[in-house]
Short mmCIF file of C-alpha atoms in Angstrom, two decimals:
data_model
loop_
_atom_site.label_atom_id
_atom_site.label_comp_id
_atom_site.label_asym_id
_atom_site.label_seq_id
_atom_site.Cartn_x
_atom_site.Cartn_y
_atom_site.Cartn_z
CA PHE O 1 -58.28 54.71 30.79
CA GLU O 2 -58.81 56.18 34.22
CA VAL O 3 -60.21 54.22 37.15
CA ARG O 4 -62.10 56.25 39.75
CA ALA O 5 -63.60 55.19 43.03
CA ILE O 6 -67.34 55.78 43.24
CA SER O 7 -68.94 56.02 46.65
CA SER O 8 -72.13 54.07 47.23
CA GLY O 9 -73.27 56.75 49.63
CA GLY O 10 -74.02 54.04 52.17
CA GLN O 11 -76.80 52.56 50.04
CA ASP O 12 -77.08 48.82 49.52
CA LYS O 13 -77.00 47.14 46.11
CA GLU O 14 -80.75 46.74 45.82
CA VAL O 15 -81.45 50.40 46.58
CA ARG O 16 -78.78 51.52 44.07
CA LEU O 17 -80.08 49.23 41.34
CA ASN O 18 -83.67 50.35 41.88
CA ALA O 19 -82.60 53.99 41.74
CA GLY O 20 -80.86 53.46 38.40
CA ALA O 21 -83.49 51.16 36.91
CA VAL O 22 -85.18 54.05 35.13
CA LEU O 23 -82.15 54.31 32.81
CA LEU O 24 -82.57 50.64 31.90
CA GLU O 25 -86.34 50.89 31.56
CA ASP O 26 -86.05 53.97 29.32
CA GLY O 27 -83.68 52.11 27.01
CA ARG O 28 -80.84 54.53 27.74
CA VAL O 29 -78.41 51.70 28.56
CA ARG O 30 -77.67 49.01 26.03
CA PHE O 31 -75.83 45.75 26.36
CA PRO O 32 -74.23 43.74 23.55
CA THR O 33 -76.70 40.95 22.81
CA ASP O 34 -74.11 38.71 21.15
CA ALA O 35 -71.44 38.90 23.89
CA PRO O 36 -70.36 35.47 25.14
CA TRP O 37 -70.97 36.55 28.76
CA MET O 38 -74.43 38.00 28.12
CA GLU O 39 -76.48 34.95 29.14
CA ASP O 40 -74.75 34.65 32.55
CA PHE O 41 -75.01 38.42 33.03
CA ARG O 42 -78.71 38.39 32.19
CA LYS O 43 -79.37 35.49 34.59
CA GLU O 44 -77.57 37.34 37.37
CA LEU O 45 -79.56 40.53 36.79
CA LEU O 46 -82.87 38.72 36.61
CA SER O 47 -82.21 36.62 39.73
CA PHE O 48 -81.21 39.64 41.82
CA PRO O 49 -81.56 40.07 44.80
CA GLY O 50 -82.21 36.40 45.53
CA GLY O 51 -79.55 34.90 43.28
CA LYS O 52 -76.29 33.26 44.24
CA PHE O 53 -74.16 35.95 42.57
CA ASP O 54 -74.47 39.74 42.54
CA ASP O 55 -71.05 41.20 41.68
CA GLN O 56 -72.07 42.15 38.15
CA VAL O 57 -75.31 43.61 39.45
CA ASP O 58 -73.28 45.70 41.88
CA SER O 59 -71.11 46.99 39.03
CA VAL O 60 -74.19 47.88 36.99
CA SER O 61 -75.78 49.65 39.97
CA GLN O 62 -72.59 51.67 40.50
CA PHE O 63 -72.49 52.62 36.82
CA LEU O 64 -76.16 53.59 36.77
CA SER O 65 -75.66 55.70 39.88
CA TYR O 66 -72.68 57.44 38.26
CA ALA O 67 -74.35 57.93 34.88
CA GLY O 68 -77.78 58.82 36.29
CA GLY O 69 -76.24 61.50 38.47
CA ARG O 70 -75.09 63.23 35.31
CA ARG O 71 -78.53 63.36 33.66
CA SER O 72 -76.82 63.90 30.33
CA ASN O 73 -77.03 61.61 27.33
CA ALA O 74 -73.66 62.87 26.08
CA ARG O 75 -71.94 62.04 29.37
CA LEU O 76 -73.74 58.70 29.57
CA GLN O 77 -72.49 57.88 26.07
CA ARG O 78 -68.93 58.95 26.93
CA ALA O 79 -68.96 56.75 30.02
CA ALA O 80 -70.25 53.79 28.01
CA ASN O 81 -67.61 54.40 25.35
CA GLU O 82 -64.86 54.48 27.97
CA ILE O 83 -66.06 51.18 29.37
CA SER O 84 -66.14 49.58 25.94
CA GLY O 85 -62.74 51.03 25.00
CA ARG O 86 -64.01 53.36 22.28
CA ARG O 87 -63.20 56.98 23.07
CA HIS O 88 -64.71 59.81 21.03
#
């Protein structure tokens, strides 16, 4: 598992999330519905940008920026697999 720094390019969290939202809206990113953390995660996403917490939103925006810059379903799937610990 390799950790790489990803530059935000000087954009704030809201701009990054909005830029990557098309991947979510198109159904190209999936989240485990039965994960024990899913309800808190969902609340944080839905309360953004006015919510108390935004660290998970920031992580999602960084991932969407990284994955969306690739414009490749295969690379998006590989990145998701790396995050979940399943390498193919």
